[in-house]
Coordinates of C-alpha atoms in Angstrom, one line a residue:
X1 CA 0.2 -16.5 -21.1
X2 CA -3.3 -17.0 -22.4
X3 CA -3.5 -20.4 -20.2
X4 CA -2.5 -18.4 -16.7
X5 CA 0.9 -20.7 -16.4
X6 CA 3.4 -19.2 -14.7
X7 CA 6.3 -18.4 -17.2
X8 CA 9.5 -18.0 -15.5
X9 CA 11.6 -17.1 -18.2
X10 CA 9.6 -14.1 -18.9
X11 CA 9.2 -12.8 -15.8
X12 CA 13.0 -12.8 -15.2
X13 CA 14.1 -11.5 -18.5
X14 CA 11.0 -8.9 -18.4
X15 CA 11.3 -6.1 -21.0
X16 CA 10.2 -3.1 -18.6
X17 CA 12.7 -0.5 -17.2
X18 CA 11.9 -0.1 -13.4
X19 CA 14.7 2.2 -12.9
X20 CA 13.4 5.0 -15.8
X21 CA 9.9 6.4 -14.8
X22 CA 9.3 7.5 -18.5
X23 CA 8.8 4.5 -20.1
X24 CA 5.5 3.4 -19.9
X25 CA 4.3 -0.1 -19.3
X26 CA 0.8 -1.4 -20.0
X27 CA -1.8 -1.1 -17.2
X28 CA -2.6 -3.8 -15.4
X29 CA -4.8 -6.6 -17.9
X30 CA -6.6 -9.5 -15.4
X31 CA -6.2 -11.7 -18.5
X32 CA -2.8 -11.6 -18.5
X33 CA -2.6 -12.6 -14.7
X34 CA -1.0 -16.2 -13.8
X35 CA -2.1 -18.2 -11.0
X36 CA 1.1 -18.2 -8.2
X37 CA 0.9 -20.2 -5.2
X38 CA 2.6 -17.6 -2.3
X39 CA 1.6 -16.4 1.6
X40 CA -0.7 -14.1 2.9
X41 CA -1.8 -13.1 6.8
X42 CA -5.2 -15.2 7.4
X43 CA -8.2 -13.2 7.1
X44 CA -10.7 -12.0 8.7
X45 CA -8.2 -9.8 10.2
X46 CA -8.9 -9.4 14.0
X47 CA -11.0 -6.7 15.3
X48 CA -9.3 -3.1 16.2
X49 CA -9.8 -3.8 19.8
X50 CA -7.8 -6.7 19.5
X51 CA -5.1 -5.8 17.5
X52 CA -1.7 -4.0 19.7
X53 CA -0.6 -1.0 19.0
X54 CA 3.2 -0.4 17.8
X55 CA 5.7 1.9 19.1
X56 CA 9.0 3.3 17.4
X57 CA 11.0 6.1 18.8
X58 CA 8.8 9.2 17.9
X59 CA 5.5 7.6 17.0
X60 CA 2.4 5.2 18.4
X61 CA 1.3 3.1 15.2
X62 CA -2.3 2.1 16.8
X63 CA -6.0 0.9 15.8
X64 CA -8.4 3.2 14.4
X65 CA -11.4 4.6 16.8
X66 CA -14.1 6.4 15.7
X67 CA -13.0 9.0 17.6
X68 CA -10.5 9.1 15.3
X69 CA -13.1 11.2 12.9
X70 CA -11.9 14.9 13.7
X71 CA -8.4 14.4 13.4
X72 CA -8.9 12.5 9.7
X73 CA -11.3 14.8 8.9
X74 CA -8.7 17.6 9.2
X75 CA -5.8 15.4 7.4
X76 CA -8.2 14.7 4.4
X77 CA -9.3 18.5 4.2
X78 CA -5.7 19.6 3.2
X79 CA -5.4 20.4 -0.1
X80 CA -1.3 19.4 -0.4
X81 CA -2.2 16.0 0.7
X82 CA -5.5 15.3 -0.8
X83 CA -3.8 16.1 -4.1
X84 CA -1.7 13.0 -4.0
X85 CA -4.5 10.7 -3.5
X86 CA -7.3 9.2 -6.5
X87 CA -9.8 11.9 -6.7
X88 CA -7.4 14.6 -5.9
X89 CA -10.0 16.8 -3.7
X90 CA -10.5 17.4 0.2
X91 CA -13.4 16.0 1.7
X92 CA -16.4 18.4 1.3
X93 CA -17.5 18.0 4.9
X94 CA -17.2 15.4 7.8
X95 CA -19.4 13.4 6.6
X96 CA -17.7 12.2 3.3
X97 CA -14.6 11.8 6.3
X98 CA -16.7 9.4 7.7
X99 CA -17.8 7.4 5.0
X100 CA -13.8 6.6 4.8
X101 CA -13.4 6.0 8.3
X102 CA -16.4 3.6 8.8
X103 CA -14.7 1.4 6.4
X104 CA -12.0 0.7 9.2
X105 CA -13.4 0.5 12.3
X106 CA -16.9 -0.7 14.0
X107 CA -16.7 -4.2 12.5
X108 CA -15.2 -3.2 9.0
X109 CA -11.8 -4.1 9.8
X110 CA -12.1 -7.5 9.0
X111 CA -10.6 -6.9 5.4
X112 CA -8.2 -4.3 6.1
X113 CA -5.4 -3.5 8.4
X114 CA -5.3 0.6 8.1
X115 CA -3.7 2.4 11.7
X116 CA -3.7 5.6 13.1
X117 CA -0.5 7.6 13.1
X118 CA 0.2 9.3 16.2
X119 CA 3.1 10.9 17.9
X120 CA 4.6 9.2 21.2
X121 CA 4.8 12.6 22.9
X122 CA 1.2 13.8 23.1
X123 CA -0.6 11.2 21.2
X124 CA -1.5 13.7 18.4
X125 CA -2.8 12.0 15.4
X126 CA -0.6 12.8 12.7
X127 CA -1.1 10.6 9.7
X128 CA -3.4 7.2 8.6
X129 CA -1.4 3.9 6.7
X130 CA -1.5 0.5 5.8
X131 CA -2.6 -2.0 4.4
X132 CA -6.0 -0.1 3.0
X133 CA -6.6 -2.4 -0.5
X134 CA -7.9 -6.3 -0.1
X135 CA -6.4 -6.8 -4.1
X136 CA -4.4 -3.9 -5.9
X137 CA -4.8 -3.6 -9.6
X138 CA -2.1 -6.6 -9.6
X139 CA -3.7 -8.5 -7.7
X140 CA -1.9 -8.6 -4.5
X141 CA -2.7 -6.2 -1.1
X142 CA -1.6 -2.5 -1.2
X143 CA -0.2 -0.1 1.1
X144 CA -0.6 3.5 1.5
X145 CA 0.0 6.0 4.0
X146 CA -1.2 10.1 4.6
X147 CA 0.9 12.0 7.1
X148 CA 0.2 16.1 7.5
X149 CA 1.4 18.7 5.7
X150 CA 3.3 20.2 9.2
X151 CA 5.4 16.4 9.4
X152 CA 6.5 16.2 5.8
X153 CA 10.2 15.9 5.4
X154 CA 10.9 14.8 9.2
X155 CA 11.2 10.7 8.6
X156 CA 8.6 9.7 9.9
X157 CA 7.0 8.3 6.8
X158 CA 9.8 5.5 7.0
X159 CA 10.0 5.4 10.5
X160 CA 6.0 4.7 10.0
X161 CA 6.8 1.8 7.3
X162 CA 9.3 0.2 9.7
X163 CA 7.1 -0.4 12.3
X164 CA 4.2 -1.4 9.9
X165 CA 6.3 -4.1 8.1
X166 CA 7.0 -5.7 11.2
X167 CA 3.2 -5.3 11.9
X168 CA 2.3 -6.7 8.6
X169 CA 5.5 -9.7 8.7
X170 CA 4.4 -10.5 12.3
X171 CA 0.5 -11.4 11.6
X172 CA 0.1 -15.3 10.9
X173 CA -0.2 -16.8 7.5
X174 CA -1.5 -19.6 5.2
X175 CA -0.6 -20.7 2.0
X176 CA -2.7 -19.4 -0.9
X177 CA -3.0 -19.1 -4.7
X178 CA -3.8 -16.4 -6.2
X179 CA -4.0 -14.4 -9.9
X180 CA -1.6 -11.6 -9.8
X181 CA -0.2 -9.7 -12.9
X182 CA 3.0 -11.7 -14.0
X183 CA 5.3 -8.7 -14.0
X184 CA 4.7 -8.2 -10.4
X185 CA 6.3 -11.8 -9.4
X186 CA 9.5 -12.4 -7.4
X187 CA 9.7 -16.2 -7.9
X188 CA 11.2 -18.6 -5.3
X189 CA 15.0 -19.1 -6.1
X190 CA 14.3 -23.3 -6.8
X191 CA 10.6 -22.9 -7.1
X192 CA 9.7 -22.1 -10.3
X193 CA 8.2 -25.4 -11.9
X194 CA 5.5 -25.3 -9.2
X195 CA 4.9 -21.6 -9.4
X196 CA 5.6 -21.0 -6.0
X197 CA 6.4 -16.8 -5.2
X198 CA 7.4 -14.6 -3.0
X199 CA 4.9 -12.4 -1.2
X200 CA 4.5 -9.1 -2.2
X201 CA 3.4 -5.6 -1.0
X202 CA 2.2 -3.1 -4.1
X203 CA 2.6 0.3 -3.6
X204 CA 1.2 3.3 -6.0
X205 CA 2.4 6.4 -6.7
X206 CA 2.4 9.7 -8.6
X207 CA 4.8 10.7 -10.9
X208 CA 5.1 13.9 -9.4
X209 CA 5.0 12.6 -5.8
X210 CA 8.9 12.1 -5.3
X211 CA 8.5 12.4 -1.3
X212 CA 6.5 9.3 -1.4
X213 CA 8.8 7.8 -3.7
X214 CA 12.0 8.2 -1.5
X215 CA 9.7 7.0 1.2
X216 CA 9.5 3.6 -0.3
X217 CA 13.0 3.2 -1.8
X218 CA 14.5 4.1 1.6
X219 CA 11.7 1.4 2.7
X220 CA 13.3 -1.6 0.6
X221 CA 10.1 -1.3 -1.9
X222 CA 11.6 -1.7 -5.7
X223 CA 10.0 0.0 -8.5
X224 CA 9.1 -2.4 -11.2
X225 CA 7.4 -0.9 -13.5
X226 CA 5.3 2.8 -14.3
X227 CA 1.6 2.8 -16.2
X228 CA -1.1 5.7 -16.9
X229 CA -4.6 5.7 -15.7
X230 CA -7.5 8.3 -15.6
X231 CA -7.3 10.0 -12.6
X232 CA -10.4 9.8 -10.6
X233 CA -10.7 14.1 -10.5
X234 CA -11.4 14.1 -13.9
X235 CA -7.5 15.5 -14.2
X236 CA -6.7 13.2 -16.9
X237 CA -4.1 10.3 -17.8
X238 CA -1.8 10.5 -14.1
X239 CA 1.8 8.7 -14.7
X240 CA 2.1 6.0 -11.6
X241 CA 5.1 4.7 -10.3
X242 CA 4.8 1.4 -9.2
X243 CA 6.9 -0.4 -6.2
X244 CA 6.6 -4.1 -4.5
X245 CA 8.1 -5.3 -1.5
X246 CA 9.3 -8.9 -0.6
X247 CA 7.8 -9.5 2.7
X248 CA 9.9 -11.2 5.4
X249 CA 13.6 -10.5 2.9
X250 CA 13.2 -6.6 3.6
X251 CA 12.6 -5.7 0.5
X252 CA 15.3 -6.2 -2.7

């Protein structure tokens, strides 16, 4: 794949086990990525005040305010959440909070389109997702979602991914090409001499984080493959689960 063609063949008689988390496929390599052509929403995103918030039956799926800073601060300062996420630590005080939220609001949303989690009844801001990551590690945008502790176990992390696919399938798009690891690709049933893919939604997870998983399964996200990387707390190799979606099928 040295001359970042899109094999076909490969990709749909790939080698990796999806469906058993123990074997372990190589990390992401950016030369081994091909060059797709696929959709994507247009960027810059629009602005937080512009953007409509979403309703399902039990939660408001809105912009993010900086007024939004007290209630993050206290989802990122417990420990059973922050233990699932990169560096594995709560923040040490409001201000590191901040330094996360500024990246979504005030003008910073251009790149991203992360929402506030709230409940319909009472507007309490329970959780922060979506789309948080311009390129994953393969190349194409990633999702991720935080809910706390008190709502795990309730549905409402796929009740959340239901209203944010139709958020995310809903925004307008162009045609693009991009580099994206090969192993990641869902290629266009007649399609496959000009490269042309299906869009795709990455998702990353812990090995140990079987909540999340079951989030995303029951979500129509597919695991395709699991890889090892040095966790950003200094805990070590973590084992990560890795799922795609096909935006606008519902998943395969």
């Amino acid at each position: 794949m040295a001359d970042n063609t899109l094999d076909v063949v490969a990709i749909k008689n790939g080698t990796n086990n999806p469906d058993d988390s123990r074997v372990i496929d190589p990390k992401p390599d950016k030369s081994t990525f091909v060059r797709v052509k696929t959709t994507l929403p247009k960027q810059p995103f629009p602005l937080n005040a512009e953007r409509k918030a979403v309703y399902t039956e039990r939660l408001i799926i809105r912009p993010l305010s900086k007024t939004d800073l007290p209630a993050l601060h206290e989802l990122r300062t417990q420990p059973e959440v922050m233990v699932w996420t990169y560096l594995g630590v709560v923040d040490k005080d409001i201000g590191e909070t901040w330094l996360r939220l500024e990246n979504f609001v005030e003008g910073n949303e251009r790149e991203n389109y992360n929402c506030a989690i709230c409940l319909r009844e009472g507007g309490k801001m329970i959780g922060i997702g979506g789309f948080h990551n311009a390129m994953s590690s393969f190349g194409w945008p990633e999702i991720g979602y935080m809910f706390r502790r008190e709502y795990w176990g309730r549905g409402f992390g796929k009740e959340f991914m239901k209203g944010w696919e139709g958020i995310w399938g809903g925004l307008e798009r162009g045609v693009v090409e991009l580099m994206v690891d090969p192993r990641s690709v869902v290629v266009v049933e007649g399609e496959e001499e000009r490269g042309v893919v299906e869009e795709v939604v990455i998702a990353v997870t812990a090995q140990g984080n079987k909540a999340s998983q079951r989030i995303l399964e029951g979500s129509g996200f597919e695991r395709f493959l699991t890889w090892e990387e040095e966790d950003g707390g200094g805990r070590g190799l973590v084992r990560l689960p890795t799922y795609r979606f096909v935006v606008g099928k519902g998943g395969r």
